[in-house]
Short mmCIF file of C-alpha atoms in Angstrom, two decimals:
data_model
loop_
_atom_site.label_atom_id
_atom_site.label_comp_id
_atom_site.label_asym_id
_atom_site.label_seq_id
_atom_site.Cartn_x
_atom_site.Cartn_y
_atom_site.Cartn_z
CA UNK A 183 61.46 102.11 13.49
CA UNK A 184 59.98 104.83 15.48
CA UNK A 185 56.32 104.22 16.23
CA UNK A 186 55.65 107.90 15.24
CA UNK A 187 57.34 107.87 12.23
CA UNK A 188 55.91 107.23 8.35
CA UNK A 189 56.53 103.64 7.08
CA UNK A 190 57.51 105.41 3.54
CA UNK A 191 60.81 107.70 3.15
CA UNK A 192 58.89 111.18 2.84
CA UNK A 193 63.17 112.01 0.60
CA UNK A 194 65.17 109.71 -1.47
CA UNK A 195 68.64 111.60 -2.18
CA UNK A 196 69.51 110.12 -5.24
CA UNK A 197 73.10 110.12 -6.95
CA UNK A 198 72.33 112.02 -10.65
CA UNK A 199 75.05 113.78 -13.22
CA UNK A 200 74.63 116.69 -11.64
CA UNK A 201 75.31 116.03 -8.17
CA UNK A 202 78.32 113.51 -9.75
CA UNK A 203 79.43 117.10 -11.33
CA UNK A 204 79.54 118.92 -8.26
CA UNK A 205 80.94 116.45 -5.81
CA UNK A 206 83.99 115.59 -8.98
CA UNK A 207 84.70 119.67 -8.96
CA UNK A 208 84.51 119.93 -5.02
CA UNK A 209 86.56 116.69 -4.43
CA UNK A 210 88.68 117.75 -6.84
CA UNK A 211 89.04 120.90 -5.03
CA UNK A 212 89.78 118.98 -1.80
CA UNK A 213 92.33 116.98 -3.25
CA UNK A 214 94.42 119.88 -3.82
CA UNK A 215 93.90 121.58 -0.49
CA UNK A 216 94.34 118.64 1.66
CA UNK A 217 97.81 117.55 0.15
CA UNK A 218 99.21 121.20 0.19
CA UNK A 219 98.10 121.28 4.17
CA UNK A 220 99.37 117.83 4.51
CA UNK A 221 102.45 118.65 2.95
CA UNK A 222 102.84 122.37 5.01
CA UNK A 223 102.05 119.80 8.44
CA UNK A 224 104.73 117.32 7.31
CA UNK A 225 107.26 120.65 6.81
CA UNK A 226 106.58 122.05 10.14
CA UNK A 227 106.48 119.01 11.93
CA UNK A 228 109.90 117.65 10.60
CA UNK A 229 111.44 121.12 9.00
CA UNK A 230 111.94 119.35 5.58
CA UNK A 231 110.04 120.03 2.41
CA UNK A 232 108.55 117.21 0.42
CA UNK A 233 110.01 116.57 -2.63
CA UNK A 234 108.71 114.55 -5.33
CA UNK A 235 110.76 113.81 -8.30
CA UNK A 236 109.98 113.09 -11.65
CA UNK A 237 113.40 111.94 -13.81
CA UNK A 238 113.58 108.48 -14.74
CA UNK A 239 116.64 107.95 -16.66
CA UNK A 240 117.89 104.63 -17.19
CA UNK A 241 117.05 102.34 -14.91
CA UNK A 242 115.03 104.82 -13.18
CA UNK A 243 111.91 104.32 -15.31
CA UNK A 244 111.47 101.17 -13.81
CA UNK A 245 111.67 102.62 -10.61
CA UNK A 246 109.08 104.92 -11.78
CA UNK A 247 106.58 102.12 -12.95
CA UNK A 248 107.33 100.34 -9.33
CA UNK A 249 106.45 103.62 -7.21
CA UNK A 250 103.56 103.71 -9.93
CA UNK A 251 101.96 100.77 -8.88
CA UNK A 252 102.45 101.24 -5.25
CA UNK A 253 100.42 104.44 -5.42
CA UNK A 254 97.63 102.23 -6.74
CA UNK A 255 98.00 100.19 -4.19
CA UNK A 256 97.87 102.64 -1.74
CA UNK A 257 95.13 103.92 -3.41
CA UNK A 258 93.17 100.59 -3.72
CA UNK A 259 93.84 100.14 -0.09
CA UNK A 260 92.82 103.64 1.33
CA UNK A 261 89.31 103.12 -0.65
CA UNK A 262 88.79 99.48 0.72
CA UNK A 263 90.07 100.50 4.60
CA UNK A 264 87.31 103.75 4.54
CA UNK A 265 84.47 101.99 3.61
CA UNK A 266 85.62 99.24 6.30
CA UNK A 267 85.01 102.47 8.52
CA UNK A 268 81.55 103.19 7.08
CA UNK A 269 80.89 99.33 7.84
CA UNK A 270 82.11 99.93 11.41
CA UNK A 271 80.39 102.85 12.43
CA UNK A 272 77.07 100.98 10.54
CA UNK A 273 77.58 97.76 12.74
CA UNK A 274 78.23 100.12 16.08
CA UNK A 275 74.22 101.53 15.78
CA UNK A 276 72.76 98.43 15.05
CA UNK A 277 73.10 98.01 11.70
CA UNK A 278 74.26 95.77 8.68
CA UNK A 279 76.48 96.85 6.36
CA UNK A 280 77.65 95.07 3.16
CA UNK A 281 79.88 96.47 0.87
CA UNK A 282 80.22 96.89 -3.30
CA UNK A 283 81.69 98.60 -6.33
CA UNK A 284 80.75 99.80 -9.66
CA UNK A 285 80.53 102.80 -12.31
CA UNK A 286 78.39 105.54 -11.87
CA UNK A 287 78.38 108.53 -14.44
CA UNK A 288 81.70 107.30 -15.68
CA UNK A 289 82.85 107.59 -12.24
CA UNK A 290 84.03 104.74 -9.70
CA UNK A 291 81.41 104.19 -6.78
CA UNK A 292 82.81 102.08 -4.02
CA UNK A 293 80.04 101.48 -1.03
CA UNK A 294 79.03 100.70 2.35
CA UNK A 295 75.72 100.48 3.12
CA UNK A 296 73.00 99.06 5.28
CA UNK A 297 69.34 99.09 3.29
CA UNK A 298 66.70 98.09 5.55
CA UNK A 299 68.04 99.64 8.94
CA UNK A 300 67.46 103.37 9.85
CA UNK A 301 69.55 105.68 12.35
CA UNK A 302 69.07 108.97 14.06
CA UNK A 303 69.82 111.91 12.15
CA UNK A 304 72.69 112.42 14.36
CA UNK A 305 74.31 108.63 14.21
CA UNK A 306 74.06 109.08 11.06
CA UNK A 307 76.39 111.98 10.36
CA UNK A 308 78.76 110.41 12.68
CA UNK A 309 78.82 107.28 10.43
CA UNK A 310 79.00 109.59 7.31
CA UNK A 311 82.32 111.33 8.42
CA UNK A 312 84.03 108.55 10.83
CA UNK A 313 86.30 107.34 7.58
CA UNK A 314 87.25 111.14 7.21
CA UNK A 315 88.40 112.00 11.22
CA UNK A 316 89.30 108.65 11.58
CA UNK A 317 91.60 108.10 8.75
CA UNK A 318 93.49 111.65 8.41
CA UNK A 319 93.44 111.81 12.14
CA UNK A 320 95.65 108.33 12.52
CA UNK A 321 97.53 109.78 9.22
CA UNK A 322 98.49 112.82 10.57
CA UNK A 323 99.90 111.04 13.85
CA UNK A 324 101.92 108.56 11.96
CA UNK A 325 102.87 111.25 9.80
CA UNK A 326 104.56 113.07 12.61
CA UNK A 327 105.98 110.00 14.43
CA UNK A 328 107.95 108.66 10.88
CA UNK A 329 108.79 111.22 8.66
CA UNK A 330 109.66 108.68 5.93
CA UNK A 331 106.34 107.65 5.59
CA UNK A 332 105.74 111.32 3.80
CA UNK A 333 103.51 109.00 1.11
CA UNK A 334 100.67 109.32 4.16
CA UNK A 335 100.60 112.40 2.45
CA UNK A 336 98.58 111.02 -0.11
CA UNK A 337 96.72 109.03 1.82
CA UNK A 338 95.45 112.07 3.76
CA UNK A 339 94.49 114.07 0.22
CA UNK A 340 92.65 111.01 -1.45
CA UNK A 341 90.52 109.76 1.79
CA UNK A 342 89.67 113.80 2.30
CA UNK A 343 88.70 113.99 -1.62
CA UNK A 344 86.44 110.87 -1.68
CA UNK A 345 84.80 111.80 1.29
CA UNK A 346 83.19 114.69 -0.92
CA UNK A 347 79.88 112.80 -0.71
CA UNK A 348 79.76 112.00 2.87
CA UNK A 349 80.27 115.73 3.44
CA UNK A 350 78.22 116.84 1.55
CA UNK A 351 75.26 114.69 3.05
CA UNK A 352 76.45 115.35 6.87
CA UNK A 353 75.96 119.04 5.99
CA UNK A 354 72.41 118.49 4.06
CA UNK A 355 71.64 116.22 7.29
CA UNK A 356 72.46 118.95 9.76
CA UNK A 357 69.67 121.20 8.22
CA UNK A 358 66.86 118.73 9.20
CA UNK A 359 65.28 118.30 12.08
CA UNK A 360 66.35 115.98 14.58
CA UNK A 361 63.19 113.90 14.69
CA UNK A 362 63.96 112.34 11.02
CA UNK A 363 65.59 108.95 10.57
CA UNK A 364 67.44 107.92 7.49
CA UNK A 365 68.74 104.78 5.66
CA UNK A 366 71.22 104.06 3.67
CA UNK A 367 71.31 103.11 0.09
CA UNK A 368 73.81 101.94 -2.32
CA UNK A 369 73.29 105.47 -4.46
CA UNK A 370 71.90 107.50 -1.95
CA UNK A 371 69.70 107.79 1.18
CA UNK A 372 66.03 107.54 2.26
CA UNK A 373 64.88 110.05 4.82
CA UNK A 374 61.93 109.16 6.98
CA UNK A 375 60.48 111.39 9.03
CA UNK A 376 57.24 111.85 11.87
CA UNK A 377 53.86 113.26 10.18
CA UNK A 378 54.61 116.65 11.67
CA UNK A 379 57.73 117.16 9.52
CA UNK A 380 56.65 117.89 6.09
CA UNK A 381 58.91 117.76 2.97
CA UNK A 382 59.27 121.74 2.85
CA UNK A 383 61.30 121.12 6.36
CA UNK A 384 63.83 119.51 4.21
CA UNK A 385 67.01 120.95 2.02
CA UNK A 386 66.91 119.14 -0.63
CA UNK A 387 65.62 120.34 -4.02
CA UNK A 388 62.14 119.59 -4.75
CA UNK A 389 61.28 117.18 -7.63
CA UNK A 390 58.14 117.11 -9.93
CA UNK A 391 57.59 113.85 -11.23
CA UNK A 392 55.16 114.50 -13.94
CA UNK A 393 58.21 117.32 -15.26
CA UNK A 394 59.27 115.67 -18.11
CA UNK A 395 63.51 115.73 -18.30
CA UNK A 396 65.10 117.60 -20.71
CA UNK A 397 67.61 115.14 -22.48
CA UNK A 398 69.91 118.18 -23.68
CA UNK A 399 70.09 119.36 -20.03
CA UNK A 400 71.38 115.64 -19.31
CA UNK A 401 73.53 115.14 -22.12
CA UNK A 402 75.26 118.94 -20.99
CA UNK A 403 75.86 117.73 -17.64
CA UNK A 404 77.24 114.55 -18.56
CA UNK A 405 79.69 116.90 -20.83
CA UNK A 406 80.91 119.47 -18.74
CA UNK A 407 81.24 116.06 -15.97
CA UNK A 408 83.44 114.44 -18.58
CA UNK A 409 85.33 118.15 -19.16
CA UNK A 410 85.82 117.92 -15.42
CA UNK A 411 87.09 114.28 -15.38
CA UNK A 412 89.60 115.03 -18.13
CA UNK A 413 91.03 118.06 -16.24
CA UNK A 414 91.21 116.08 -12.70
CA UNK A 415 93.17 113.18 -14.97
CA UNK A 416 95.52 115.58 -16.99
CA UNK A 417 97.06 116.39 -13.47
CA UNK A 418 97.39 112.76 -13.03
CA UNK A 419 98.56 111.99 -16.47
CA UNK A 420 101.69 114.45 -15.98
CA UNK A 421 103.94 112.63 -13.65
CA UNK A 422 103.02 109.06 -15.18
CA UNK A 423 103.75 110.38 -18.49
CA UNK A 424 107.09 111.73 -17.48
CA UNK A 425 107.75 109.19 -14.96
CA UNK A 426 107.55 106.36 -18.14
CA UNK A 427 108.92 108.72 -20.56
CA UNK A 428 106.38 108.64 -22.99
CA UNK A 429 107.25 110.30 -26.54
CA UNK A 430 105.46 113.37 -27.70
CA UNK A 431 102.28 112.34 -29.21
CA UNK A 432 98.63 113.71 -30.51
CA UNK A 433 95.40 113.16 -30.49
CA UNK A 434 93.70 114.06 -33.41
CA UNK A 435 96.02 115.73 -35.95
CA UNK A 436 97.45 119.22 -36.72
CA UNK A 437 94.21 120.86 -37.61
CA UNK A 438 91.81 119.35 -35.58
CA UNK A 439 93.14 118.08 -32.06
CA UNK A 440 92.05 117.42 -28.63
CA UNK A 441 95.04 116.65 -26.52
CA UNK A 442 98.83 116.98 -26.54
CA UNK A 443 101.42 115.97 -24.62
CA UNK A 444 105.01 117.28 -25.89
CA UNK A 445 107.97 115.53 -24.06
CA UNK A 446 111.20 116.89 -25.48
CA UNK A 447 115.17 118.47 -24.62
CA UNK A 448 113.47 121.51 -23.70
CA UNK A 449 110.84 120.25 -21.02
CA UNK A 450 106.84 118.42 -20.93
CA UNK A 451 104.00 119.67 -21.12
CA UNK A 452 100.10 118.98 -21.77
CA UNK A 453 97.80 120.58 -23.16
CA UNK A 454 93.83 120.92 -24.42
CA UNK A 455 91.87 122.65 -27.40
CA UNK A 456 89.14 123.77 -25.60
CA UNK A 457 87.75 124.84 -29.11
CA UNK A 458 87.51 120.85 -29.92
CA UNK A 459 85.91 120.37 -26.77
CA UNK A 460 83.24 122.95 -27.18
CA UNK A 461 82.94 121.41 -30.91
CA UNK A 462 82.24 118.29 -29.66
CA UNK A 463 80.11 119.65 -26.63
CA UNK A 464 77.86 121.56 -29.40
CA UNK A 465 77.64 118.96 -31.81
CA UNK A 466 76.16 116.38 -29.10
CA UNK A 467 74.02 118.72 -28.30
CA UNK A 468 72.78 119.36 -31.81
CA UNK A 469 72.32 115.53 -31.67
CA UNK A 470 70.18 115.82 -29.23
CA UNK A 471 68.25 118.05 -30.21
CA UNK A 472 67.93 116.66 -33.99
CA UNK A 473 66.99 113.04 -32.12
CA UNK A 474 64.26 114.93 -29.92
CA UNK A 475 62.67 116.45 -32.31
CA UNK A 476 62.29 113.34 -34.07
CA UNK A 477 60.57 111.19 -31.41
CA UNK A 478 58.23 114.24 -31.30
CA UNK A 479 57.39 114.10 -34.71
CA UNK A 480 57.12 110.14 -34.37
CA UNK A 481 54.46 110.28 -31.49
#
């Protein structure tokens, strides 16, 4: 650590429902855009569209289920090989980087991270987006030198949409001074900084600790975070539905339901009553409310 520099983080970024929200929407976002440019590089490059098909008769449904499970794979793989990039970049300035996984917000967190050891703002941001240039950089290359390997494709979209948080803390980095040094944490970072940079200097929101937390703000961003989950999944859902050829089916019943996915002669589909959700949405809050009020009366 830098002689000059306080002994106590003067920021801890923390990972809350909120910021879970936002990075799920923009990653989300990202998904789409980086497999459509993907897809418009792998067209230009080889002057072929990709196709992706979804019929599965006969036999075909097993095919389906195999090309399934090699997109988890792939998936697995691409999540384990950019946090091996994280751990990298860590171990090139000096530091030590372990690596984990669990849920966060209903959300899966996989890690790299290095507690203890702190890096220039600078070798830091490098460290937060090597996974990102490195990985769709060496995709794009292979892409263009084997033009059967079009499921790079994916590759490229998924590594571009998890690297929503490291992004989004690269940018938040670049508007600090120079002078600060940060660690890493499993949910977050640390920011440390000389005594002449005050916390004002910084981007991040302020916090007041002795603001108590409203629990029906909470519960309404863990909502519209689950709204956003189930719309990033029903895009997902589609082509596994099809691709298994899963019978029409309901959930909840003609009156009341939540989500329906016809599969018939005439084509698929899926679809959401967004007056359930707001139904449900409403009646949690009213929940919450109810249960505040009675701890108040209780104290």
């Amino acid at each position: 650590m830098n002689i000059a520099t306080r002994n106590e983080p003067i920021y801890v970024f923390r990972l809350t429902p909120k910021i879970s929200l936002i990075w799920t929407t923009l990653g989300s976002l990202l998904l789409i855009l980086a497999a459509s440019s993907a897809g418009w590089y792998y067209s230009i490059i080889h002057d072929r569209a990709v196709i992706f098909s979804l019929e599965s008769a006969g036999s075909g449904a097993w095919r389906g289920i195999l090309a399934f499970v090699i997109l988890l794979v792939i998936t697995f793989v691409t999540i384990i090989v950019h946090e091996l990039v994280h751990g990298i970049a860590f171990a090139a300035f000096g530091g030590s980087p372990r690596y984990g996984f669990k849920f966060k917000y209903f959300l899966p967190l996989a890690y790299a991270t290095s507690p203890g050891n702190l890096f220039r703002r600078n070798a830091f941001i490098f460290i937060a987006l090597a996974p990102l240039i490195v990985l769709d950089i060496a995709c794009l290359l292979l892409l263009a030198i084997f033009p059967q390997a079009s499921w790079l494709i994916w590759v490229i979209a998924f590594n571009t949409s998890g690297a929503i948080g490291d992004i989004w803390i690269a940018v938040q980095l670049l508007r600090c001074p120079q002078s600060i040094r940060v660690e890493d944490r499993e949910e977050g970072i640390a920011i440390y900084a000389p005594p002449n940079v005050t916390r004002r200097e910084l981007p991040f929101a302020r916090t007041d600790k002795n603001r108590k937390r409203s629990g029906a703000k909470a519960l309404l961003n863990l909502a519209f975070m689950a709204l956003a989950l189930v719309l990033i999944f029903s895009f997902l859902l589609v082509p596994v539905l099809k691709t298994l050829e899963v019978p029409s089916f309901i959930i909840g019943n003609n009156y009341f339901w939540i989500f329906r996915w016809i599969n018939n002669t005439k084509g698929f589909s899926i679809e959401f009553n967004w007056i359930s959700f707001v139904i449900v949405i409403l009646t949690l809050l009213l929940l919450s409310f109810l249960t505040n009020m009675v701890r108040r009366r209780n104290i």
